[in-house]
Short mmCIF file of C-alpha atoms in Angstrom, two decimals:
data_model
loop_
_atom_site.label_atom_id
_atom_site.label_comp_id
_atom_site.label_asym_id
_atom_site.label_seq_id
_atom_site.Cartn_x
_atom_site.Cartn_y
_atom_site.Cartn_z
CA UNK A 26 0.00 0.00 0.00
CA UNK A 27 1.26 3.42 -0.94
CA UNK A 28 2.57 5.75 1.91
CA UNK A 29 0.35 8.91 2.05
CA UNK A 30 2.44 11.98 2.58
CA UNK A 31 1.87 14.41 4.77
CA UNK A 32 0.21 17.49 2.54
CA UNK A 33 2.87 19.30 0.21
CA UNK A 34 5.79 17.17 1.39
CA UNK A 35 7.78 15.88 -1.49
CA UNK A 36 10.45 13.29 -0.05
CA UNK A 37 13.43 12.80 -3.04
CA UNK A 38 16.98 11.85 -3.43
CA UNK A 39 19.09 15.28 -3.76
CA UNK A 40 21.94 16.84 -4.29
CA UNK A 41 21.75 20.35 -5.24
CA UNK A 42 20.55 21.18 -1.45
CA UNK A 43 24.03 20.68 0.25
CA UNK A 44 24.18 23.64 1.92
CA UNK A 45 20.90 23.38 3.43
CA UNK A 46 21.22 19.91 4.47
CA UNK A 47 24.30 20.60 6.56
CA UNK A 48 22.67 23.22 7.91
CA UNK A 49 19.66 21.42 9.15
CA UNK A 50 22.02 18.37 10.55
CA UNK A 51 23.80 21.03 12.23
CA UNK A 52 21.56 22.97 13.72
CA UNK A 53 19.52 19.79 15.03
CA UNK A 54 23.01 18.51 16.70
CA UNK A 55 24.33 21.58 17.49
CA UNK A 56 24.46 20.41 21.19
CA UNK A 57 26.34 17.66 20.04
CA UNK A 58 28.92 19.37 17.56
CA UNK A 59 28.82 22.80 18.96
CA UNK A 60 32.24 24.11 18.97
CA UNK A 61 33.60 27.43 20.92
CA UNK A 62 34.99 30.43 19.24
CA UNK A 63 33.37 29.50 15.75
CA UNK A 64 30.66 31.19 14.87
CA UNK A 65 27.75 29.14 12.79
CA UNK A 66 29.08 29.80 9.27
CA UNK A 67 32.42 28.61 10.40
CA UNK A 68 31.01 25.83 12.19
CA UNK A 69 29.14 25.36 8.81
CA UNK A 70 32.48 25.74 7.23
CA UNK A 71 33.97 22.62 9.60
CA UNK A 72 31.23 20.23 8.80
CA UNK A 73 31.38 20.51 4.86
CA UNK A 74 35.30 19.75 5.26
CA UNK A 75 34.59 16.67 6.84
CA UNK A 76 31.05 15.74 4.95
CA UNK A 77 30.82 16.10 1.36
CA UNK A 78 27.24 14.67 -0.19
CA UNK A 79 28.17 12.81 -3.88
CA UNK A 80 25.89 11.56 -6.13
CA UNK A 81 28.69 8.83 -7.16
CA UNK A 82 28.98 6.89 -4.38
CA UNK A 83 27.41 4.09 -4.51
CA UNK A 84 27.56 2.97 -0.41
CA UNK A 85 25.52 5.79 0.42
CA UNK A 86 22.01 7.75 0.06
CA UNK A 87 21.21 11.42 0.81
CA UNK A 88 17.67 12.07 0.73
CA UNK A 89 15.35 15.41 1.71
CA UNK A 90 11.91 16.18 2.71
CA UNK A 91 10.75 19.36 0.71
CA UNK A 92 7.94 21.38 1.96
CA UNK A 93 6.98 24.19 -0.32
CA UNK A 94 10.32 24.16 -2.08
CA UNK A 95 12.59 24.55 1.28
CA UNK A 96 14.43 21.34 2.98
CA UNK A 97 12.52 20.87 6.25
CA UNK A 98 14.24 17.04 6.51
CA UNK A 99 17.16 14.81 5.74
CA UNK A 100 18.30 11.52 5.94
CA UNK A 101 21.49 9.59 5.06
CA UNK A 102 21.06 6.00 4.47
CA UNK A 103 24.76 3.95 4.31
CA UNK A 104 25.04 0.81 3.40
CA UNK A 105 28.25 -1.62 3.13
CA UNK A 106 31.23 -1.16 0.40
CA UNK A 107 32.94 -3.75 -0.85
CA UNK A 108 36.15 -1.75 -0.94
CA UNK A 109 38.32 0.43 1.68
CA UNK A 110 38.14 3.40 2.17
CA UNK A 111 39.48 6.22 4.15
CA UNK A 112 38.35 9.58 5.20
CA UNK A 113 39.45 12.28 2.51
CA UNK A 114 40.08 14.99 5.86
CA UNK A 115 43.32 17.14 4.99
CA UNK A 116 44.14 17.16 8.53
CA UNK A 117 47.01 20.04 8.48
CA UNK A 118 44.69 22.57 6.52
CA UNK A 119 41.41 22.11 8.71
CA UNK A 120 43.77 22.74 11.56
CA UNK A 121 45.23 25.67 10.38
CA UNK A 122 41.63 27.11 9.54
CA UNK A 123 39.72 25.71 12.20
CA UNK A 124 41.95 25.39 14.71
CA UNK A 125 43.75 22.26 16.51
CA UNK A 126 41.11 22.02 19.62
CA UNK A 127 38.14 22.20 17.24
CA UNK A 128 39.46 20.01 14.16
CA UNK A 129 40.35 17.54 16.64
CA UNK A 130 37.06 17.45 18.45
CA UNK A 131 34.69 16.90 15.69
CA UNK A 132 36.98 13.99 14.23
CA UNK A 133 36.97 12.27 17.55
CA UNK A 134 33.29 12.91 17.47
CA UNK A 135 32.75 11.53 14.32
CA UNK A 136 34.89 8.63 14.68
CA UNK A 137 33.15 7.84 18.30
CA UNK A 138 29.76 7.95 15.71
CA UNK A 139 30.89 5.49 13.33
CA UNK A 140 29.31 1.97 12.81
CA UNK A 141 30.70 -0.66 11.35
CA UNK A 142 27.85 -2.24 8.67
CA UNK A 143 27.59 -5.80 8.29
CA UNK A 144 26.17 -7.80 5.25
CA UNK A 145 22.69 -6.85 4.52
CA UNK A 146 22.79 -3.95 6.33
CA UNK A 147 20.82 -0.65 5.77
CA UNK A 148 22.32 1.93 8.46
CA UNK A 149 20.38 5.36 9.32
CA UNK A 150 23.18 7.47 9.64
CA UNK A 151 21.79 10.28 10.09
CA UNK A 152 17.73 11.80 10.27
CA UNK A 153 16.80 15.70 11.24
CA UNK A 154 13.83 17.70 10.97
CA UNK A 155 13.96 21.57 11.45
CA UNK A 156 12.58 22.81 14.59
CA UNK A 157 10.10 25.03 13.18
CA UNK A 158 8.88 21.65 11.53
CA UNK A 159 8.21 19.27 14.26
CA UNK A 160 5.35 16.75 14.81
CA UNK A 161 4.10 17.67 11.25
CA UNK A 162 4.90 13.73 9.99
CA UNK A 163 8.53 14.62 8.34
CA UNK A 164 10.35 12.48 10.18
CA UNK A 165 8.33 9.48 10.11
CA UNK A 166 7.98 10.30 6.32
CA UNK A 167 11.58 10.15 5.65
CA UNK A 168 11.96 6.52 7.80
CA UNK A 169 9.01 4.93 5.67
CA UNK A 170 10.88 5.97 2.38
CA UNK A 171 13.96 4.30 4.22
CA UNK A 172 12.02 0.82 4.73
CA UNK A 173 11.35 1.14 0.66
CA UNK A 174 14.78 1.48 0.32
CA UNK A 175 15.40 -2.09 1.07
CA UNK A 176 14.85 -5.55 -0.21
CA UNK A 177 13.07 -8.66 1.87
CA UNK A 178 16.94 -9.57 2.70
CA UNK A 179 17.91 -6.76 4.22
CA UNK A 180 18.14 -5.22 7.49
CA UNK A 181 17.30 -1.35 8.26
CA UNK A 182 19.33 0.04 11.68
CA UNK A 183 20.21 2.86 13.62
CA UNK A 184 21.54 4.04 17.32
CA UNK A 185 19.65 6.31 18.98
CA UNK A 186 20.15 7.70 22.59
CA UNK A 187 18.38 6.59 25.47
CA UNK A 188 17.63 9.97 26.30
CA UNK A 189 15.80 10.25 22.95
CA UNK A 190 12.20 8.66 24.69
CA UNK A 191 10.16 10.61 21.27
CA UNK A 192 12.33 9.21 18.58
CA UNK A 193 12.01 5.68 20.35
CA UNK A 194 8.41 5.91 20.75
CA UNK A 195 8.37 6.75 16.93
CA UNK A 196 10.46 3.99 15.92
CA UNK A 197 9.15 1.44 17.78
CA UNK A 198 5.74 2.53 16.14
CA UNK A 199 6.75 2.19 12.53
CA UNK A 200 8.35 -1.68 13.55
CA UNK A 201 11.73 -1.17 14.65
CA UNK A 202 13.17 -3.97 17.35
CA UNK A 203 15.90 -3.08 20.06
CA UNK A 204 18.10 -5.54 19.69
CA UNK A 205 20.72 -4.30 21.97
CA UNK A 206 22.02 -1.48 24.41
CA UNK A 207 25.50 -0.02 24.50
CA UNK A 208 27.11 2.09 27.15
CA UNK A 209 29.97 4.25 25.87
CA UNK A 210 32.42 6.11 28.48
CA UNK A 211 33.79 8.04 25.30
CA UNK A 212 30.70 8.68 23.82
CA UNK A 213 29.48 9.96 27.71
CA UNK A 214 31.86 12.35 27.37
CA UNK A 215 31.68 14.01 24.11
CA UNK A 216 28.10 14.08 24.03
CA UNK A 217 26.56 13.29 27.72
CA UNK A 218 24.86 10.52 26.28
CA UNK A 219 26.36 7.21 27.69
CA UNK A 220 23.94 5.08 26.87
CA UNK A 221 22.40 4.00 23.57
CA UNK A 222 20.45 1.78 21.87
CA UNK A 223 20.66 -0.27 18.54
CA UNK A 224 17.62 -0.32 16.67
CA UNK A 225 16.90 -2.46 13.71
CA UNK A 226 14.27 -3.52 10.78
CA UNK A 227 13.04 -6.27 8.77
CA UNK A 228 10.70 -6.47 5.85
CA UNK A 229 7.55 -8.98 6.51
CA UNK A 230 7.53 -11.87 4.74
#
């Protein structure tokens, strides 16, 4: 059965929005990835050197929710490569712009972030709604496309805080399982969120 959008709320694959995406995933993390002495277009500035969204990579999908023409959503889907691959950060250059303190923070913060995807696996790597657009059906929008995204062998997951009791709720809603918890002391401390929990889903059949 067809998913019935929430009125004027186109959800597509994108790439001409970059700006606007990091914006949104910054400004809906900012307690997360805040960093002193930057102001926001700097900060803006930080993310894009570490986050570039391609249209030629093949391990990875960027998608938006559009409302009347402006990004009110976004969601990264990542799923495993076959090949390795390493970060393309110029380390020396961010520091020099950036700064040492705050080029080194947001990698460590990153790196604490990053799962490792098994066979099959569909990982939610990232999903933000802007503020002004809450409870209007975005987000759960964006996670149905993401269970369409898959095939009946496949497995769609994602970490989410404990803290996080309204993006639970909505997850557990649309049929995602906890299949485990994880306490990180790193994670504690760069983000005051020790505890999270791995959420995944499967296709009925």
């Amino acid at each position: 059965m067809a998913k019935i959008l929430p009125q004027n709320l186109i959800i597509s694959r994108s790439y001409k929005q970059e700006d606007a995406i990091q914006k949104l995933v910054l400004t809906a993390f900012r307690s997360k990835f805040t960093t002193k002495k930057l102001n926001e277009e700097q900060q803006l500035q930080l993310v894009h050197s570490f986050w570039q969204i391609t249209d030629d990579d093949p391990t990875q999908k960027q998608f938006v929710a559009l409302k009347n023409g402006e990004v009110r959503g976004t969601m990264l889907l990542r799923f495993k490569s076959t090949k390795t691959t390493k970060p393309s950060w110029n380390f020396l250059s961010q520091c020099r712009t950036f700064g040492v303190r705050n080029t080194l923070r947001i990698m460590t913060q990153l790196l604490a972030l990053e799962h490792t995807l098994t066979d099959n696996e569909c990982y939610i790597d990232h999903i933000a709604v802007d503020h002004t657009a809450q409870r209007q059906g975005i987000g759960k929008a964006l996670l149905q496309r993401a269970q369409s995204e898959i095939s009946s062998n496949e497995r769609l997951t994602l970490y989410v805080s404990e803290k996080n009791s309204n993006a639970i709720q909505l997850y557990k809603a649309l049929g995602f399982q906890i299949t485990k918890q994880n306490t990180s002391l790193l994670r504690g401390l760069l983000f005051n969120e020790a505890s999270w929990i791995f959420m995944e889903w499967r296709k009925l059949t």
